[in-house]
Coordinates of C-alpha atoms in Angstrom, one line a residue:
M1 CA 2.4 -8.8 44.1
S2 CA 5.1 -6.4 42.9
E3 CA 7.9 -5.2 45.2
D4 CA 7.1 -1.9 46.9
D5 CA 9.7 0.0 44.7
A6 CA 8.5 -1.6 41.4
T7 CA 7.7 0.5 38.3
L8 CA 4.5 -0.5 36.6
F9 CA 4.9 -0.3 32.8
M10 CA 1.6 0.1 31.0
V11 CA 1.8 -0.3 27.3
G12 CA -0.6 0.0 24.3
D13 CA -4.3 -0.2 23.7
E14 CA -6.8 1.7 25.8
V15 CA -5.0 1.2 29.2
I16 CA -6.3 4.5 30.4
A17 CA -10.0 4.6 30.7
G18 CA -12.3 7.5 31.4
P19 CA -15.7 7.6 33.2
T20 CA -17.5 5.9 30.3
T21 CA -15.3 2.9 30.3
I22 CA -14.2 2.4 33.9
G23 CA -14.7 -1.3 34.7
K24 CA -14.5 -2.3 31.0
Y25 CA -10.7 -2.4 30.9
P26 CA -8.4 -4.0 33.5
F27 CA -5.9 -1.2 33.7
T28 CA -8.0 1.6 35.2
L29 CA -5.9 2.2 38.3
S30 CA -6.0 4.5 41.3
R31 CA -3.1 5.4 43.5
V32 CA -4.6 3.0 46.2
E33 CA -4.4 0.1 43.8
V34 CA -0.9 1.0 42.6
G35 CA 0.5 1.6 46.1
N36 CA 2.1 4.7 47.5
T37 CA 5.7 3.8 46.6
R38 CA 5.4 2.3 43.1
K39 CA 6.1 4.3 40.0
I40 CA 4.0 4.0 36.9
V41 CA 4.9 4.5 33.2
Y42 CA 2.3 4.8 30.4
D43 CA 4.1 4.1 27.1
S44 CA 2.4 4.9 23.8
V45 CA -1.1 4.3 25.0
D46 CA -4.5 5.1 23.5
T47 CA -6.9 7.3 25.3
S48 CA -9.6 7.4 22.7
H49 CA -12.3 6.8 25.3
F50 CA -10.8 9.0 28.0
V51 CA -13.5 11.6 28.4
D52 CA -14.7 13.7 31.3
G53 CA -18.4 14.6 31.9
A54 CA -21.0 14.4 34.5
E55 CA -19.5 11.4 36.3
T56 CA -16.6 13.4 37.7
A57 CA -16.3 11.2 40.8
K58 CA -15.2 8.3 38.7
F59 CA -12.8 10.5 36.8
V60 CA -10.9 11.9 39.8
P61 CA -8.8 8.8 40.7
V62 CA -7.6 8.3 37.1
N63 CA -6.7 11.9 36.8
E64 CA -4.8 11.9 40.1
L65 CA -2.8 8.9 39.1
L66 CA -1.9 10.4 35.7
S67 CA -0.7 13.6 37.4
E68 CA 1.8 11.4 39.3
T69 CA 3.2 9.3 36.5
C70 CA 6.9 9.5 35.9
S71 CA 6.5 9.2 32.2
L72 CA 3.4 9.4 29.9
S73 CA 3.3 9.1 26.1
V74 CA 0.3 8.6 23.9
R75 CA 0.2 7.1 20.4
D76 CA -2.0 9.8 18.6
K77 CA -2.7 13.5 18.7
C78 CA -6.3 13.0 19.6
S79 CA -5.3 11.1 22.8
Q80 CA -2.7 13.9 23.5
I81 CA -5.4 16.6 23.2
Q82 CA -7.8 14.5 25.4
L83 CA -5.3 14.4 28.3
Q84 CA -4.3 18.0 27.9
R85 CA -8.0 19.0 28.0
V86 CA -8.4 17.4 31.5
G87 CA -5.3 19.0 32.9
C88 CA -2.7 16.4 32.3
R89 CA 0.7 18.1 31.6
G90 CA 3.2 17.1 29.0
P91 CA 1.9 13.9 27.4
Q92 CA 4.4 13.0 24.7
L93 CA 3.6 11.5 21.3
A94 CA 5.1 8.1 20.4
P95 CA 4.1 5.6 17.8
D96 CA 2.8 2.2 18.9
L97 CA 5.7 0.0 20.0
T98 CA 4.8 -2.7 17.4
T99 CA 6.0 -0.3 14.7
V100 CA 9.5 -1.6 15.5
M101 CA 8.8 -5.2 14.6
S102 CA 10.4 -5.0 11.1
S103 CA 13.7 -4.0 12.8
Y104 CA 13.6 -6.9 15.3
I105 CA 12.0 -9.7 13.3
S106 CA 14.3 -10.8 10.5
V107 CA 13.1 -12.2 7.2
A108 CA 14.9 -15.5 8.1
E109 CA 13.0 -15.7 11.4
L110 CA 9.7 -15.0 9.7
E111 CA 10.3 -17.7 7.2
N112 CA 11.4 -20.2 9.8
K113 CA 8.4 -19.6 12.1
S114 CA 5.7 -19.3 9.5
S115 CA 3.6 -22.3 8.7
Y116 CA 3.8 -24.4 5.5
V117 CA 0.3 -23.2 4.6
A118 CA 1.2 -19.5 4.8
K119 CA 4.3 -20.1 2.8
Q120 CA 2.3 -21.9 0.1
I121 CA -0.1 -19.0 -0.2
I122 CA 2.7 -16.5 -0.6
E123 CA 4.4 -18.8 -3.2
N124 CA 1.1 -19.3 -5.1
Y125 CA 0.5 -15.6 -5.4
I126 CA 4.1 -14.6 -5.9
N127 CA 3.1 -11.8 -8.3
G128 CA 1.1 -10.1 -5.6
Y129 CA -2.2 -10.2 -3.7
L130 CA -4.5 -8.2 -1.6
V131 CA -4.6 -8.9 2.1
V132 CA -8.1 -8.5 3.7
Q133 CA -8.6 -8.5 7.4
L134 CA -11.9 -7.3 9.0
A135 CA -13.4 -7.4 12.4
Q136 CA -16.7 -9.3 12.6
E137 CA -18.6 -6.2 13.8
E138 CA -17.5 -4.5 10.6
L139 CA -18.7 -7.4 8.4
K140 CA -22.2 -7.9 9.6
G141 CA -24.8 -6.6 7.2
K142 CA -22.2 -5.4 4.7
E143 CA -21.3 -8.8 3.1
A144 CA -22.8 -8.1 -0.2
V145 CA -21.3 -4.6 -0.7
L146 CA -18.0 -5.8 0.5
A147 CA -18.0 -8.7 -1.9
K148 CA -18.9 -6.4 -4.8
G149 CA -16.1 -3.9 -3.8
L150 CA -13.5 -6.6 -3.4
S151 CA -14.5 -8.3 -6.6
E152 CA -14.1 -5.0 -8.6
T153 CA -10.8 -4.3 -6.9
S154 CA -9.4 -7.8 -7.6
L155 CA -10.5 -7.8 -11.2
T156 CA -9.4 -4.2 -11.9
L157 CA -5.9 -4.6 -10.4
D158 CA -5.5 -8.3 -11.2
L159 CA -4.8 -9.2 -7.6
P160 CA -6.0 -12.4 -5.9
I161 CA -7.4 -12.0 -2.4
V162 CA -6.0 -13.5 0.8
F163 CA -8.4 -13.3 3.7
I164 CA -6.9 -13.4 7.2
T165 CA -8.9 -13.6 10.4
N166 CA -9.0 -10.9 13.0
G167 CA -8.0 -12.7 16.2
I168 CA -10.3 -14.0 18.9
E169 CA -13.9 -14.4 17.8
Q170 CA -16.8 -13.2 19.9
E171 CA -18.7 -15.8 22.0
G172 CA -21.0 -17.8 19.8
D173 CA -19.3 -16.7 16.6
S174 CA -16.9 -18.4 14.3
K175 CA -14.0 -16.4 13.0
L176 CA -15.0 -17.6 9.5
D177 CA -18.7 -16.6 9.6
G178 CA -18.3 -13.2 8.0
I179 CA -15.5 -14.3 5.6
D180 CA -17.5 -17.3 4.3
S181 CA -20.4 -15.0 3.6
I182 CA -18.3 -12.6 1.6
V183 CA -16.6 -15.4 -0.3
S184 CA -19.9 -16.9 -1.3
L185 CA -20.8 -13.6 -2.9
L186 CA -17.6 -12.9 -4.8
D187 CA -17.5 -12.8 -8.6
D188 CA -16.8 -16.3 -10.0
K189 CA -13.7 -15.0 -11.6
I190 CA -12.0 -14.1 -8.3
T191 CA -9.1 -16.1 -7.1
Y192 CA -8.8 -16.2 -3.3
S193 CA -7.4 -18.0 -0.2
I194 CA -8.5 -18.0 3.4
H195 CA -5.9 -18.3 6.2
A196 CA -7.9 -18.7 9.4
D197 CA -5.3 -20.5 11.6
G198 CA -1.7 -20.1 12.3
N199 CA 0.6 -18.1 14.6
I200 CA 1.4 -14.4 14.6
F201 CA 4.3 -15.0 12.3
D202 CA 1.9 -16.3 9.6
V203 CA -0.1 -13.0 9.9
I204 CA 3.0 -10.9 9.7
S205 CA 4.4 -12.9 6.7
L206 CA 1.1 -12.7 4.8
I207 CA 0.9 -8.9 5.3
R208 CA 4.6 -8.3 4.6
N209 CA 4.4 -10.1 1.3
G210 CA 1.1 -8.6 0.1
S211 CA 0.7 -5.9 -2.5
C212 CA -1.6 -4.0 -0.2
Y213 CA -3.2 -4.5 3.2
C214 CA -6.9 -3.7 3.4
G215 CA -8.6 -3.9 6.8
S216 CA -10.0 -2.5 10.0
S217 CA -7.4 -3.9 12.4
L218 CA -5.2 -1.2 13.9
H219 CA -2.3 -3.6 14.4
G220 CA -2.8 -4.9 10.9
L221 CA -2.3 -1.4 9.7
I222 CA 0.7 -0.9 11.9
T223 CA 2.2 -4.1 10.7
A224 CA 1.8 -2.8 7.1
M225 CA 3.4 0.5 8.1
S226 CA 6.3 -1.3 9.7
F227 CA 7.0 -3.5 6.7
S228 CA 6.5 -0.8 4.1
V229 CA 3.3 -2.3 2.7
P230 CA 0.7 0.0 1.1
R231 CA -2.5 0.0 3.2
V232 CA -6.1 1.0 3.2
A233 CA -8.2 1.4 6.4
L234 CA -11.5 -0.2 5.3
L235 CA -14.8 0.3 7.0
S236 CA -13.2 1.3 10.3
S237 CA -15.8 2.4 12.8
S238 CA -13.2 2.7 15.5
E239 CA -11.6 6.1 16.0
K240 CA -8.3 4.7 17.1
Q241 CA -7.3 3.5 13.6
I242 CA -8.1 6.8 12.0
N243 CA -6.5 8.8 14.9
Y244 CA -3.3 6.7 14.5
M245 CA -3.1 7.1 10.7
D246 CA -3.9 10.8 10.9
T247 CA -1.0 11.2 13.4
W248 CA 1.7 9.0 11.8
D249 CA 0.8 7.7 8.3
L250 CA 1.4 9.3 4.9
S251 CA -1.3 11.9 4.3
H252 CA -2.6 10.3 1.1
M253 CA -2.9 6.8 2.5
P254 CA -6.7 6.0 2.3
R255 CA -8.7 5.7 5.5
V256 CA -12.4 5.1 6.3
V257 CA -12.8 3.6 2.8
T258 CA -16.2 2.3 1.7
P259 CA -16.5 -0.8 -0.4
A260 CA -17.4 1.3 -3.5
Q261 CA -14.2 3.3 -3.0
L262 CA -12.0 0.2 -2.8
P263 CA -10.6 0.0 -6.4
V264 CA -9.5 3.6 -6.4
A265 CA -8.2 3.5 -2.8
V266 CA -6.1 0.4 -3.3
A267 CA -4.7 1.7 -6.5
T268 CA -3.8 5.0 -4.7
A269 CA -2.1 3.1 -1.9
I270 CA -0.1 0.8 -4.3
D271 CA 1.1 3.8 -6.3
T272 CA 3.0 5.1 -3.3
P273 CA 6.7 5.1 -4.1
S274 CA 8.5 2.4 -2.2
E275 CA 11.1 4.8 -0.9
D276 CA 8.3 6.8 0.8
L277 CA 7.0 3.7 2.5
T278 CA 10.5 2.6 3.6
L279 CA 11.4 6.1 4.9
L280 CA 8.2 6.3 7.0
S281 CA 8.9 2.9 8.5
H282 CA 12.4 3.9 9.5
N283 CA 11.3 7.2 10.9
L284 CA 8.6 5.7 13.0
T285 CA 11.0 3.1 14.4
H286 CA 13.6 5.7 15.3
T287 CA 10.9 7.9 16.8
Y288 CA 9.7 5.1 19.1
L289 CA 13.2 3.9 20.0
D290 CA 14.3 7.5 21.0
R291 CA 11.4 7.6 23.3
F292 CA 12.1 4.1 24.7
K293 CA 15.8 4.8 25.4
G294 CA 14.8 7.8 27.4
L295 CA 12.9 5.6 29.8
S296 CA 16.0 3.8 30.9
A297 CA 16.8 6.7 33.2
L298 CA 13.6 6.0 35.2
F299 CA 14.8 2.6 36.5

């Protein structure tokens, strides 16, 4: 439906798919689908699943389109190597665009748009708390060990726990299923809250005001990075979180942490000097904006 001279601007998560994922994501495009005269920009995308192999016939249309893009950047070194390996020239590195949120969302706006419930949680735990956010696929079968690790962390560091949900639940599941199971197994001495509802500003506010973010959500980790909050990538089975942290985060920030490692990992993250966290946030914002400003010449 776009004009014939439009530029298609593709941004973010897994919008380039290889043979193993063609049909799974909506943005696997061929030149026929794009049209002969439209330009395409891929901006800070993930190609974690972009692989070649025996199904070369499926791979060809994607590769042809990539060779014709007027600008292509990827958000981690692994994605960059993947594209270079299949003959794509010059994919640039750029952090995820959501890294700039701390520069564009003011504290006043966050407070204005956050719910009363979120504000009350922050006020109740004004001396600090641990933010926990896990995808349901990471929770299943691990509830007992997670509860033990979180209990030890909370008691050791004297931090209450704030559970936040991980977005849209899978069909037939409740967003609270895994969290309720973990909570039922926590040590009786643990203080905790669950925030299951609320808008994106609630999630950002709760992460921003936490002592440490602990979770498997890539954008939860990026939010923590943006707002200079210590973070721990817990139980992440997805390569994209680790690839992103390996590319952009401080080298000592814990990743692929098991429940047994939680107390030490969270303590390590919290011990990071605040100036290091702030400097990284500023550097990532400037890195992305430099990339973004360069795109203006394409329009």
